[in-house]
Structures are given as structure tokens and as C-alpha cells.
Amino acid sequence: MGLDMHLTAKRYIWRHHEEAIVEAVKSLNLAKPHYRPKQIEYEAAYWRKANHIHGWFVRNVQGGVDDCNEYGVGTHDLEKLLAVCKKVMLEHDLAHELLPTGEGFFFGSTAYDEGYFEDVQYTIDVLELIVSDEDAKLLDFHYQSSW
């Protein structure tokens, strides 16, 4: 039990893409003749008990509402989070101001320790890949947490 956080990337499948997707799915033995695929979903990032990253999404994407619903995230949002994470890694003293920890039901540690900075570095690594990927512009990103 605890705070699980998912960043997913989704792509709607247009009719002209459908045949290729159906053929690919057939190879997995999952195709059903009466079902048509609508979208492809990828896991772009996963965090566990990174309450400081979760708090950023709640404040900057979810309008301050922490309700475990799925929220759309623009690539501009991901670029902002990336910039914040980079600042925190350059100046650890800014962590409590720019990316504060937060308490919650099994949300993990609120210390600014090695685990905190490992989560920040992981976030940088993942977001750098996303924002530098030209194909990411074709995807819709979503954040959702559960606890």
C-alpha cells in the first residue's frame, strides 16, 4: 500500500492505422474480430512514494485537487517539471522551496535525503527522453496516482 504514480502516453488510432495495429495484435493472440482498437497506451514513467513529484503534479496540473483521477499533462508541463528538477539537483538547498515533500496516507518519507534526490534524478532522466523525442508530440500524456 502506498503512493503509486503513473505517467502514461496515449495515442489514438485512426482508421487508416487500424489494420496495422490489428495485425500486430493478432501476433499476440489477443485480437477479437468484433473489437477494434481505439488507442495505444504506454507507461512513460512510474514512481513509488515520490511525494514531492506527486505534489508538483497536484499543484501544477490538478489544480490543487488530490483525488486519484487521471489528468492530462502537456509537454510544456513536463518541460516545467524537468526545469524544476534540474534546479533542485544543482542547488539542493532549494528543494524545500521548489519541490517540497508532502505528507499523506503511506506517501513515504518527507526527508530531503538520498531517496528524495534519486527520485528527482529519475524524473530528470525520464523527462529528458520524453521532451527530446519528436514522436512525443504525437502522444497525449496523463498523470494518475493511487494510494
Short mmCIF file of N, CA and C in Angstrom, two decimals:
data_model
loop_
_atom_site.label_atom_id
_atom_site.label_comp_id
_atom_site.label_asym_id
_atom_site.label_seq_id
_atom_site.Cartn_x
_atom_site.Cartn_y
_atom_site.Cartn_z
N MET A 1 0.83 -1.18 0.00
CA MET A 1 0.00 0.00 0.00
C MET A 1 0.87 1.24 0.00
N GLY A 2 0.42 2.26 -0.63
CA GLY A 2 1.17 3.50 -0.65
C GLY A 2 0.91 4.27 -1.92
N LEU A 3 1.66 5.32 -2.08
CA LEU A 3 1.51 6.22 -3.21
C LEU A 3 2.18 5.64 -4.45
N ASP A 4 1.37 5.30 -5.45
CA ASP A 4 1.86 4.86 -6.76
C ASP A 4 1.50 5.94 -7.77
N MET A 5 2.44 6.25 -8.64
CA MET A 5 2.27 7.37 -9.57
C MET A 5 2.63 6.94 -10.97
N HIS A 6 1.74 7.24 -11.91
CA HIS A 6 1.92 6.80 -13.29
C HIS A 6 1.82 7.97 -14.25
N LEU A 7 2.78 8.05 -15.15
CA LEU A 7 2.70 8.96 -16.29
C LEU A 7 2.54 8.07 -17.51
N THR A 8 1.40 8.19 -18.18
CA THR A 8 1.14 7.37 -19.36
C THR A 8 1.14 8.24 -20.60
N ALA A 9 1.47 7.61 -21.70
CA ALA A 9 1.45 8.26 -23.01
C ALA A 9 0.46 7.48 -23.87
N LYS A 10 -0.50 8.19 -24.44
CA LYS A 10 -1.55 7.53 -25.22
C LYS A 10 -1.56 8.07 -26.64
N ARG A 11 -1.96 7.20 -27.53
CA ARG A 11 -2.08 7.60 -28.93
C ARG A 11 -3.38 7.03 -29.48
N TYR A 12 -4.25 7.90 -29.93
CA TYR A 12 -5.49 7.49 -30.55
C TYR A 12 -5.17 6.86 -31.90
N ILE A 13 -5.86 5.79 -32.25
CA ILE A 13 -5.62 5.09 -33.50
C ILE A 13 -6.67 5.52 -34.52
N TRP A 14 -6.21 6.10 -35.58
CA TRP A 14 -7.11 6.50 -36.67
C TRP A 14 -7.41 5.29 -37.53
N ARG A 15 -8.48 5.32 -38.24
CA ARG A 15 -8.91 4.18 -39.06
C ARG A 15 -7.81 3.69 -40.00
N HIS A 16 -7.04 4.59 -40.62
CA HIS A 16 -6.01 4.14 -41.55
C HIS A 16 -4.84 3.45 -40.84
N HIS A 17 -4.73 3.57 -39.53
CA HIS A 17 -3.71 2.85 -38.77
C HIS A 17 -4.23 1.52 -38.24
N GLU A 18 -5.53 1.38 -38.24
CA GLU A 18 -6.16 0.26 -37.55
C GLU A 18 -5.71 -1.10 -38.08
N GLU A 19 -5.60 -1.27 -39.39
CA GLU A 19 -5.22 -2.57 -39.95
C GLU A 19 -3.85 -3.02 -39.44
N ALA A 20 -2.89 -2.12 -39.43
CA ALA A 20 -1.55 -2.48 -38.97
C ALA A 20 -1.58 -2.87 -37.49
N ILE A 21 -2.35 -2.16 -36.69
CA ILE A 21 -2.46 -2.48 -35.27
C ILE A 21 -3.12 -3.83 -35.07
N VAL A 22 -4.19 -4.08 -35.81
CA VAL A 22 -4.89 -5.36 -35.69
C VAL A 22 -3.95 -6.50 -36.03
N GLU A 23 -3.14 -6.34 -37.08
CA GLU A 23 -2.19 -7.39 -37.46
C GLU A 23 -1.16 -7.62 -36.35
N ALA A 24 -0.67 -6.55 -35.76
CA ALA A 24 0.30 -6.68 -34.68
C ALA A 24 -0.32 -7.37 -33.47
N VAL A 25 -1.55 -7.03 -33.16
CA VAL A 25 -2.24 -7.63 -32.02
C VAL A 25 -2.53 -9.11 -32.28
N LYS A 26 -2.83 -9.46 -33.52
CA LYS A 26 -3.08 -10.86 -33.85
C LYS A 26 -1.88 -11.73 -33.49
N SER A 27 -0.69 -11.19 -33.70
CA SER A 27 0.51 -11.97 -33.39
C SER A 27 0.60 -12.26 -31.89
N LEU A 28 -0.07 -11.47 -31.08
CA LEU A 28 -0.09 -11.71 -29.63
C LEU A 28 -1.26 -12.59 -29.22
N ASN A 29 -2.06 -12.99 -30.20
CA ASN A 29 -3.24 -13.82 -29.97
C ASN A 29 -4.26 -13.12 -29.07
N LEU A 30 -4.36 -11.80 -29.21
CA LEU A 30 -5.31 -11.01 -28.42
C LEU A 30 -6.44 -10.44 -29.27
N ALA A 31 -6.33 -10.54 -30.58
CA ALA A 31 -7.31 -9.91 -31.46
C ALA A 31 -8.65 -10.62 -31.36
N LYS A 32 -9.71 -9.84 -31.35
CA LYS A 32 -11.08 -10.34 -31.37
C LYS A 32 -11.76 -9.71 -32.57
N PRO A 33 -12.38 -10.50 -33.43
CA PRO A 33 -12.94 -9.95 -34.67
C PRO A 33 -14.00 -8.87 -34.46
N HIS A 34 -14.68 -8.89 -33.36
CA HIS A 34 -15.74 -7.91 -33.12
C HIS A 34 -15.27 -6.69 -32.32
N TYR A 35 -13.97 -6.64 -31.97
CA TYR A 35 -13.41 -5.48 -31.28
C TYR A 35 -12.45 -4.75 -32.21
N ARG A 36 -12.45 -3.43 -32.09
CA ARG A 36 -11.49 -2.61 -32.84
C ARG A 36 -10.67 -1.81 -31.84
N PRO A 37 -9.36 -1.79 -32.00
CA PRO A 37 -8.54 -0.99 -31.07
C PRO A 37 -8.81 0.49 -31.27
N LYS A 38 -8.80 1.25 -30.17
CA LYS A 38 -9.03 2.69 -30.22
C LYS A 38 -7.78 3.49 -29.90
N GLN A 39 -6.96 2.94 -29.03
CA GLN A 39 -5.75 3.67 -28.67
C GLN A 39 -4.68 2.72 -28.18
N ILE A 40 -3.46 3.22 -28.21
CA ILE A 40 -2.32 2.51 -27.65
C ILE A 40 -1.90 3.31 -26.42
N GLU A 41 -1.55 2.62 -25.36
CA GLU A 41 -1.14 3.29 -24.13
C GLU A 41 0.21 2.74 -23.69
N TYR A 42 1.12 3.64 -23.35
CA TYR A 42 2.46 3.29 -22.90
C TYR A 42 2.66 3.81 -21.47
N GLU A 43 3.46 3.10 -20.70
CA GLU A 43 3.88 3.66 -19.43
C GLU A 43 5.13 4.49 -19.70
N ALA A 44 5.02 5.78 -19.48
CA ALA A 44 6.15 6.68 -19.73
C ALA A 44 7.04 6.80 -18.50
N ALA A 45 6.42 6.76 -17.32
CA ALA A 45 7.18 6.85 -16.07
C ALA A 45 6.36 6.26 -14.94
N TYR A 46 7.06 5.76 -13.95
CA TYR A 46 6.41 5.23 -12.75
C TYR A 46 7.25 5.61 -11.54
N TRP A 47 6.58 6.15 -10.54
CA TRP A 47 7.23 6.49 -9.27
C TRP A 47 6.48 5.79 -8.15
N ARG A 48 7.19 5.53 -7.08
CA ARG A 48 6.58 4.95 -5.89
C ARG A 48 6.96 5.81 -4.70
N LYS A 49 5.97 6.38 -4.06
CA LYS A 49 6.13 7.20 -2.86
C LYS A 49 7.05 8.40 -3.07
N ALA A 50 7.07 8.94 -4.27
CA ALA A 50 7.83 10.17 -4.55
C ALA A 50 6.88 11.34 -4.34
N ASN A 51 6.56 11.59 -3.07
CA ASN A 51 5.52 12.57 -2.74
C ASN A 51 5.84 13.98 -3.21
N HIS A 52 7.11 14.31 -3.37
CA HIS A 52 7.49 15.64 -3.86
C HIS A 52 7.14 15.79 -5.34
N ILE A 53 7.31 14.72 -6.13
CA ILE A 53 6.92 14.77 -7.54
C ILE A 53 5.40 14.77 -7.65
N HIS A 54 4.75 13.96 -6.84
CA HIS A 54 3.29 13.94 -6.82
C HIS A 54 2.73 15.32 -6.47
N GLY A 55 3.31 15.94 -5.47
CA GLY A 55 2.86 17.28 -5.06
C GLY A 55 2.97 18.29 -6.19
N TRP A 56 4.02 18.17 -6.98
CA TRP A 56 4.18 19.08 -8.12
C TRP A 56 3.02 18.90 -9.10
N PHE A 57 2.69 17.65 -9.41
CA PHE A 57 1.56 17.40 -10.32
C PHE A 57 0.25 17.91 -9.73
N VAL A 58 0.04 17.69 -8.44
CA VAL A 58 -1.20 18.17 -7.80
C VAL A 58 -1.30 19.69 -7.91
N ARG A 59 -0.22 20.39 -7.62
CA ARG A 59 -0.24 21.86 -7.65
C ARG A 59 -0.28 22.42 -9.07
N ASN A 60 0.42 21.81 -10.00
CA ASN A 60 0.61 22.41 -11.32
C ASN A 60 -0.25 21.84 -12.44
N VAL A 61 -0.82 20.66 -12.23
CA VAL A 61 -1.63 20.02 -13.27
C VAL A 61 -3.05 19.78 -12.79
N GLN A 62 -3.21 19.42 -11.52
CA GLN A 62 -4.51 19.03 -11.00
C GLN A 62 -5.25 20.15 -10.28
N GLY A 63 -4.76 21.36 -10.36
CA GLY A 63 -5.44 22.49 -9.73
C GLY A 63 -5.58 22.36 -8.23
N GLY A 64 -4.64 21.68 -7.59
CA GLY A 64 -4.65 21.54 -6.14
C GLY A 64 -5.55 20.42 -5.62
N VAL A 65 -6.19 19.68 -6.51
CA VAL A 65 -7.10 18.60 -6.11
C VAL A 65 -6.36 17.27 -6.17
N ASP A 66 -6.29 16.58 -5.04
CA ASP A 66 -5.60 15.29 -4.97
C ASP A 66 -6.66 14.20 -4.84
N ASP A 67 -7.14 13.70 -5.98
CA ASP A 67 -8.29 12.79 -5.96
C ASP A 67 -8.08 11.47 -6.70
N CYS A 68 -6.87 11.16 -7.08
CA CYS A 68 -6.54 9.90 -7.77
C CYS A 68 -7.17 9.78 -9.16
N ASN A 69 -7.68 10.85 -9.72
CA ASN A 69 -8.21 10.81 -11.08
C ASN A 69 -7.07 11.01 -12.07
N GLU A 70 -7.36 10.72 -13.32
CA GLU A 70 -6.39 10.90 -14.40
C GLU A 70 -6.48 12.34 -14.92
N TYR A 71 -5.31 12.96 -15.11
CA TYR A 71 -5.24 14.34 -15.59
C TYR A 71 -4.34 14.43 -16.81
N GLY A 72 -4.77 15.19 -17.81
CA GLY A 72 -3.95 15.44 -18.97
C GLY A 72 -2.76 16.30 -18.62
N VAL A 73 -1.62 15.97 -19.20
CA VAL A 73 -0.37 16.69 -18.94
C VAL A 73 0.22 17.09 -20.29
N GLY A 74 0.42 18.37 -20.49
CA GLY A 74 1.03 18.84 -21.73
C GLY A 74 2.54 18.68 -21.68
N THR A 75 3.15 18.60 -22.85
CA THR A 75 4.61 18.51 -22.86
C THR A 75 5.24 19.75 -22.24
N HIS A 76 4.54 20.89 -22.32
CA HIS A 76 5.05 22.11 -21.67
C HIS A 76 5.09 21.91 -20.14
N ASP A 77 4.11 21.16 -19.59
CA ASP A 77 4.14 20.85 -18.16
C ASP A 77 5.35 19.99 -17.81
N LEU A 78 5.60 19.00 -18.66
CA LEU A 78 6.75 18.12 -18.41
C LEU A 78 8.06 18.89 -18.50
N GLU A 79 8.13 19.86 -19.42
CA GLU A 79 9.32 20.71 -19.52
C GLU A 79 9.51 21.55 -18.26
N LYS A 80 8.40 22.05 -17.69
CA LYS A 80 8.48 22.84 -16.45
C LYS A 80 8.97 21.97 -15.30
N LEU A 81 8.42 20.77 -15.17
CA LEU A 81 8.86 19.87 -14.11
C LEU A 81 10.33 19.52 -14.29
N LEU A 82 10.75 19.27 -15.50
CA LEU A 82 12.15 18.98 -15.79
C LEU A 82 13.05 20.14 -15.33
N ALA A 83 12.65 21.35 -15.63
CA ALA A 83 13.44 22.52 -15.24
C ALA A 83 13.54 22.63 -13.71
N VAL A 84 12.43 22.38 -13.02
CA VAL A 84 12.43 22.44 -11.55
C VAL A 84 13.36 21.37 -10.99
N CYS A 85 13.27 20.16 -11.52
CA CYS A 85 14.11 19.07 -11.04
C CYS A 85 15.59 19.38 -11.26
N LYS A 86 15.92 19.95 -12.40
CA LYS A 86 17.32 20.30 -12.67
C LYS A 86 17.82 21.36 -11.70
N LYS A 87 16.98 22.35 -11.39
CA LYS A 87 17.38 23.38 -10.42
C LYS A 87 17.64 22.77 -9.05
N VAL A 88 16.75 21.85 -8.65
CA VAL A 88 16.90 21.20 -7.35
C VAL A 88 18.18 20.38 -7.30
N MET A 89 18.52 19.71 -8.38
CA MET A 89 19.74 18.91 -8.38
C MET A 89 20.99 19.79 -8.37
N LEU A 90 20.90 20.98 -8.95
CA LEU A 90 22.04 21.91 -8.93
C LEU A 90 22.18 22.59 -7.58
N GLU A 91 21.06 22.90 -6.95
CA GLU A 91 21.06 23.61 -5.67
C GLU A 91 20.14 22.89 -4.70
N HIS A 92 20.67 21.93 -3.99
CA HIS A 92 19.88 21.13 -3.06
C HIS A 92 19.13 21.97 -2.03
N ASP A 93 19.68 23.12 -1.69
CA ASP A 93 19.04 23.99 -0.69
C ASP A 93 17.69 24.53 -1.17
N LEU A 94 17.43 24.48 -2.46
CA LEU A 94 16.16 24.97 -3.00
C LEU A 94 15.06 23.89 -2.99
N ALA A 95 15.41 22.68 -2.61
CA ALA A 95 14.46 21.56 -2.68
C ALA A 95 13.18 21.85 -1.90
N HIS A 96 13.31 22.32 -0.67
CA HIS A 96 12.11 22.56 0.16
C HIS A 96 11.22 23.65 -0.41
N GLU A 97 11.79 24.54 -1.21
CA GLU A 97 11.02 25.64 -1.81
C GLU A 97 10.43 25.25 -3.17
N LEU A 98 11.22 24.64 -4.03
CA LEU A 98 10.80 24.35 -5.40
C LEU A 98 10.06 23.02 -5.55
N LEU A 99 10.42 22.05 -4.73
CA LEU A 99 9.86 20.70 -4.86
C LEU A 99 9.68 20.11 -3.46
N PRO A 100 8.78 20.72 -2.68
CA PRO A 100 8.63 20.29 -1.28
C PRO A 100 8.03 18.90 -1.14
N THR A 101 8.44 18.23 -0.08
CA THR A 101 7.84 16.94 0.24
C THR A 101 6.45 17.18 0.81
N GLY A 102 5.66 16.13 0.87
CA GLY A 102 4.31 16.25 1.40
C GLY A 102 3.88 14.99 2.11
N GLU A 103 3.14 15.18 3.16
CA GLU A 103 2.64 14.05 3.93
C GLU A 103 1.34 13.55 3.33
N GLY A 104 1.07 12.29 3.55
CA GLY A 104 -0.17 11.69 3.10
C GLY A 104 -0.23 10.25 3.52
N PHE A 105 -1.32 9.62 3.21
CA PHE A 105 -1.57 8.23 3.58
C PHE A 105 -0.55 7.33 2.89
N PHE A 106 0.44 6.84 3.64
CA PHE A 106 1.51 6.00 3.10
C PHE A 106 2.23 6.66 1.93
N PHE A 107 2.51 7.96 2.04
CA PHE A 107 3.17 8.71 0.97
C PHE A 107 4.68 8.61 1.01
N GLY A 108 5.23 7.94 1.99
CA GLY A 108 6.67 7.79 2.07
C GLY A 108 7.33 8.88 2.89
N SER A 109 8.63 8.92 2.82
CA SER A 109 9.45 9.83 3.62
C SER A 109 9.27 11.28 3.20
N THR A 110 9.39 12.16 4.18
CA THR A 110 9.37 13.60 3.90
C THR A 110 10.76 14.22 4.07
N ALA A 111 11.76 13.36 4.19
CA ALA A 111 13.14 13.83 4.35
C ALA A 111 13.75 14.19 2.99
N TYR A 112 14.62 15.17 3.02
CA TYR A 112 15.37 15.56 1.82
C TYR A 112 16.69 14.79 1.85
N ASP A 113 16.55 13.50 1.59
CA ASP A 113 17.68 12.59 1.73
C ASP A 113 18.05 11.98 0.37
N GLU A 114 18.86 10.95 0.41
CA GLU A 114 19.33 10.29 -0.80
C GLU A 114 18.16 9.80 -1.67
N GLY A 115 17.14 9.22 -1.04
CA GLY A 115 15.98 8.74 -1.77
C GLY A 115 15.24 9.86 -2.50
N TYR A 116 15.12 11.00 -1.84
CA TYR A 116 14.49 12.18 -2.45
C TYR A 116 15.21 12.55 -3.74
N PHE A 117 16.54 12.67 -3.65
CA PHE A 117 17.31 13.11 -4.82
C PHE A 117 17.41 12.02 -5.89
N GLU A 118 17.31 10.75 -5.51
CA GLU A 118 17.24 9.68 -6.51
C GLU A 118 15.96 9.81 -7.33
N ASP A 119 14.85 10.11 -6.67
CA ASP A 119 13.58 10.32 -7.39
C ASP A 119 13.66 11.53 -8.33
N VAL A 120 14.31 12.57 -7.88
CA VAL A 120 14.47 13.76 -8.73
C VAL A 120 15.33 13.42 -9.95
N GLN A 121 16.43 12.68 -9.74
CA GLN A 121 17.29 12.31 -10.87
C GLN A 121 16.55 11.39 -11.84
N TYR A 122 15.78 10.43 -11.33
CA TYR A 122 14.99 9.56 -12.18
C TYR A 122 14.03 10.39 -13.04
N THR A 123 13.40 11.37 -12.41
CA THR A 123 12.46 12.24 -13.12
C THR A 123 13.17 13.00 -14.24
N ILE A 124 14.35 13.51 -13.96
CA ILE A 124 15.14 14.19 -14.99
C ILE A 124 15.45 13.24 -16.15
N ASP A 125 15.92 12.05 -15.82
CA ASP A 125 16.30 11.08 -16.85
C ASP A 125 15.12 10.74 -17.76
N VAL A 126 13.96 10.49 -17.17
CA VAL A 126 12.77 10.12 -17.95
C VAL A 126 12.26 11.31 -18.77
N LEU A 127 12.18 12.47 -18.14
CA LEU A 127 11.61 13.63 -18.84
C LEU A 127 12.54 14.12 -19.95
N GLU A 128 13.84 13.99 -19.78
CA GLU A 128 14.74 14.38 -20.87
C GLU A 128 14.51 13.52 -22.11
N LEU A 129 14.27 12.24 -21.90
CA LEU A 129 13.96 11.36 -23.03
C LEU A 129 12.66 11.78 -23.71
N ILE A 130 11.65 12.10 -22.91
CA ILE A 130 10.35 12.46 -23.46
C ILE A 130 10.41 13.77 -24.24
N VAL A 131 10.97 14.81 -23.63
CA VAL A 131 10.94 16.13 -24.29
C VAL A 131 11.86 16.20 -25.50
N SER A 132 12.84 15.30 -25.57
CA SER A 132 13.74 15.30 -26.73
C SER A 132 13.23 14.40 -27.86
N ASP A 133 12.17 13.67 -27.62
CA ASP A 133 11.62 12.73 -28.59
C ASP A 133 10.60 13.43 -29.49
N GLU A 134 10.90 13.55 -30.75
CA GLU A 134 9.98 14.20 -31.70
C GLU A 134 8.63 13.50 -31.75
N ASP A 135 8.63 12.19 -31.62
CA ASP A 135 7.37 11.43 -31.65
C ASP A 135 6.49 11.69 -30.44
N ALA A 136 7.06 12.22 -29.38
CA ALA A 136 6.27 12.52 -28.18
C ALA A 136 5.18 13.55 -28.47
N LYS A 137 5.39 14.35 -29.50
CA LYS A 137 4.39 15.35 -29.87
C LYS A 137 3.10 14.71 -30.39
N LEU A 138 3.20 13.44 -30.78
CA LEU A 138 2.03 12.71 -31.28
C LEU A 138 1.26 12.01 -30.17
N LEU A 139 1.77 12.10 -28.95
CA LEU A 139 1.17 11.39 -27.83
C LEU A 139 0.46 12.34 -26.88
N ASP A 140 -0.53 11.80 -26.19
CA ASP A 140 -1.22 12.53 -25.12
C ASP A 140 -0.74 11.94 -23.80
N PHE A 141 -0.21 12.79 -22.93
CA PHE A 141 0.30 12.34 -21.65
C PHE A 141 -0.73 12.55 -20.56
N HIS A 142 -0.73 11.62 -19.59
CA HIS A 142 -1.67 11.68 -18.48
C HIS A 142 -0.96 11.27 -17.20
N TYR A 143 -1.32 11.93 -16.10
CA TYR A 143 -0.79 11.58 -14.79
C TYR A 143 -1.93 11.07 -13.94
N GLN A 144 -1.64 10.00 -13.19
CA GLN A 144 -2.62 9.47 -12.25
C GLN A 144 -1.88 8.85 -11.07
N SER A 145 -2.40 9.08 -9.91
CA SER A 145 -1.82 8.49 -8.71
C SER A 145 -2.88 7.61 -8.05
N SER A 146 -2.41 6.73 -7.20
CA SER A 146 -3.34 5.96 -6.38
C SER A 146 -2.66 5.75 -5.04
N TRP A 147 -3.48 5.69 -4.01
CA TRP A 147 -2.96 5.45 -2.66
C TRP A 147 -4.01 4.83 -1.80
#
